[in-house]
Amino acid sequence: MKEKIVVTGGTGYIGSHTAVELMNEGYEVILIDNLYNSEAVVADRIGQITGKTPQLEVFDLCRKKKVSSFFRENNDVAAIIHFAAYKAVGESVNKPLAYYRNNLVSLINLLGAMKKHGIPAMVFSSSCTVYGQPEKLPVTEDAPIQPAVSPYGNTKQIGEEIIRDTIAAHQGLKGISLRYFNPIGAHPSALIGELPRGVPENLVPFITQTAYGLRDELKVFGNDYNTPDGSCIRDYLHVVDLAKAHVTAVKRLLEGKNKNDYEIFNLGTGKGVSVLEAISSFERATGRKLQYTIAGRRAGDIEKIWADPSLANRELGWKTASSLDEAMKTAWEWEQYIRKKTEEQ
Ligand code: WQD
């Protein structure tokens, strides 16, 4: 058994997929989650996929004493991958204090415990949202950070700065921030996937729920952008590819291959895809026709963004392997699995 890795937000969408890839690589994984936006049963499903159910600790990372006592009892943890956060952009505009408190206090508690109990490494779940609408595309890690357009995005920007400054002040701490573009899809087993609560904000879960008949119609938020087909462009990457990037990032830190104590990598395919192209991909991958209407633009949307992933390709030895159609197919298979599960209950 390799080193012990803590995955916060480990029963969540990206956390659960990362736990699977870590366990496939032989790491011992402990999930920490407060189940605010996920279910404990996900740990069992990770067990069905990997053959071993990871330990799940259910508590809130905003409880400083609890965080400290956990790491005092587990001071052999080699690294923390920190996913746990509120992440709904729209909701964050209406509940800024809840987002700043939850997303930043949990991070500060973790970093404090790392310092106190000698946990050396953190991989942080960041987001391309820090770039806003980049001037230059594809976007590289040294692109200017734009003023956040939402408290959610601001918690990612501030989170990166808190990590950078803490590492600079404390010998022995090291970290990597991974700036995700748009994660989509699900594990090929269809046992884990994205399960948004209520009406999905993100495109792909809205597509799959519409295809399943849970939503009456899919709205395309604007087709009057300055893009080839008028709809917004994003860089959609398969969540399993994204999960594998976390394993390479942890390995880099554990093997001391990091070139600086704090590093940042963009994680994307390097290819921009429009909303209409994403819809066509889903139809091609699943053979299902999607009903959609063209609606007005959504406030806060940027027009186009896609990654230049060459730094991660070179330094992490990581690149995406799955096609957009494959990602859409797994998203659809997951939707069918989880709806049947829900209907059986
Ligand atoms: C993608 C495109 C919409 C729904 C957000 C966060 C980002 C990251 C990923 C956490 C946009 C269009 C969407 C719909 C649509 N999350 N759309 N109809 O906004 O790029 O990124 O989620 O880290 O931080 O900002 O993703 O999936 O919401 O939207 O037309 O019903 O799909 O306008 O152009 P987004 P998204």
Tab-separated table of C-alpha atoms and ligand atoms in Angstrom, residues 14 86-90 125-130 149-150 152-153 156 180-184 194 199-207 210 217-222 225 231-236 273-276 278-279 293 295-305, ligand 1:
chain	number	residue	atom	x	y	z
A	14	ILE	CA	-14.572	15.217	-8.938
A	86	TYR	CA	-19.593	25.322	-2.349
A	87	LYS	CA	-19.423	25.735	-6.107
A	88	ALA	CA	-22.637	27.135	-7.543
A	89	VAL	CA	-21.723	30.408	-9.256
A	90	GLY	CA	-25.271	31.800	-9.277
A	125	SER	CA	-9.081	22.360	-6.707
A	126	SER	CA	-9.082	25.693	-8.493
A	127	SER	CA	-10.859	26.875	-11.606
A	128	CYS	CA	-10.369	28.642	-14.929
A	129	THR	CA	-12.930	31.095	-13.605
A	130	VAL	CA	-9.947	33.008	-12.143
A	149	VAL	CA	-17.381	37.954	-11.443
A	150	SER	CA	-18.818	35.911	-8.564
A	152	TYR	CA	-17.505	31.634	-5.880
A	153	GLY	CA	-14.806	32.591	-8.365
A	156	LYS	CA	-10.866	30.312	-5.775
A	180	TYR	CA	-9.987	23.130	-14.152
A	181	PHE	CA	-11.815	24.120	-17.276
A	182	ASN	CA	-15.176	22.412	-17.669
A	183	PRO	CA	-15.291	18.884	-16.218
A	184	ILE	CA	-18.027	16.673	-17.713
A	194	GLU	CA	-22.327	14.424	-11.291
A	199	VAL	CA	-32.173	22.446	-11.241
A	200	PRO	CA	-28.675	22.000	-12.738
A	201	GLU	CA	-26.701	25.181	-13.429
A	202	ASN	CA	-24.181	23.422	-15.666
A	203	LEU	CA	-24.778	22.537	-19.303
A	204	VAL	CA	-24.106	18.806	-19.424
A	205	PRO	CA	-26.256	17.720	-16.459
A	206	PHE	CA	-29.012	19.895	-17.908
A	207	ILE	CA	-28.583	18.123	-21.255
A	210	THR	CA	-33.556	16.950	-20.539
A	217	GLU	CA	-36.525	21.924	-22.580
A	218	LEU	CA	-32.901	22.919	-22.789
A	219	LYS	CA	-32.236	26.615	-23.253
A	220	VAL	CA	-29.119	27.728	-25.113
A	221	PHE	CA	-28.139	30.919	-23.330
A	222	GLY	CA	-27.401	33.145	-26.289
A	225	TYR	CA	-21.792	35.897	-29.289
A	231	SER	CA	-22.950	30.241	-28.848
A	232	CYS	CA	-20.362	30.367	-26.027
A	233	ILE	CA	-17.188	28.324	-26.229
A	234	ARG	CA	-15.704	26.267	-23.375
A	235	ASP	CA	-13.053	23.581	-22.877
A	236	TYR	CA	-14.918	20.430	-21.795
A	273	VAL	CA	-16.268	23.639	-28.066
A	274	SER	CA	-19.457	25.708	-28.450
A	275	VAL	CA	-22.743	24.998	-26.687
A	276	LEU	CA	-24.326	23.967	-29.996
A	278	ALA	CA	-21.728	20.123	-27.306
A	279	ILE	CA	-25.395	19.446	-28.007
A	293	THR	CA	-34.558	26.711	-27.709
A	295	ALA	CA	-32.781	32.015	-25.053
A	296	GLY	CA	-31.147	35.252	-23.947
A	297	ARG	CA	-27.606	35.411	-22.615
A	298	ARG	CA	-27.018	34.285	-18.992
A	299	ALA	CA	-25.636	37.011	-16.723
A	300	GLY	CA	-21.997	36.428	-15.830
A	301	ASP	CA	-21.187	34.145	-18.754
A	302	ILE	CA	-17.946	34.809	-20.538
A	303	GLU	CA	-17.898	34.450	-24.311
A	304	LYS	CA	-15.081	32.002	-24.908
A	305	ILE	CA	-12.303	30.260	-23.032
B	1	WQD	C1	-21.262	26.249	-20.000
B	1	WQD	C2	-21.922	26.949	-21.181
B	1	WQD	C3	-23.635	28.512	-20.598
B	1	WQD	C4	-26.563	25.674	-19.058
B	1	WQD	C5	-19.124	26.903	-14.486
B	1	WQD	C6	-18.329	27.572	-13.418
B	1	WQD	C7	-16.936	27.033	-13.431
B	1	WQD	C8	-16.972	25.540	-13.306
B	1	WQD	C9	-17.829	24.924	-14.402
B	1	WQD	C10	-16.717	24.995	-10.976
B	1	WQD	C11	-22.167	28.432	-20.930
B	1	WQD	C12	-24.197	27.355	-21.406
B	1	WQD	C13	-25.407	26.235	-19.571
B	1	WQD	C14	-27.758	25.702	-19.836
B	1	WQD	C15	-26.580	26.820	-21.589
B	1	WQD	N1	-17.495	25.164	-12.040
B	1	WQD	N2	-25.429	26.790	-20.818
B	1	WQD	N3	-27.722	26.271	-21.076
B	1	WQD	O1	-20.453	28.568	-16.657
B	1	WQD	O2	-18.606	27.635	-18.157
B	1	WQD	O3	-18.549	27.200	-15.722
B	1	WQD	O4	-19.128	25.525	-14.293
B	1	WQD	O5	-15.544	25.083	-10.859
B	1	WQD	O6	-16.241	27.603	-12.347
B	1	WQD	O7	-18.284	28.951	-13.729
B	1	WQD	O8	-20.249	26.083	-17.107
B	1	WQD	O9	-21.861	24.360	-17.722
B	1	WQD	O10	-22.698	26.408	-16.469
B	1	WQD	O11	-22.021	26.617	-18.860
B	1	WQD	O12	-26.582	27.344	-22.719
B	1	WQD	O13	-28.854	25.208	-19.417
B	1	WQD	O14	-23.210	26.365	-21.389
B	1	WQD	O15	-24.216	29.731	-21.019
B	1	WQD	O16	-21.948	29.126	-22.139
B	1	WQD	P1	-19.497	27.489	-16.982
B	1	WQD	P2	-21.781	25.822	-17.479
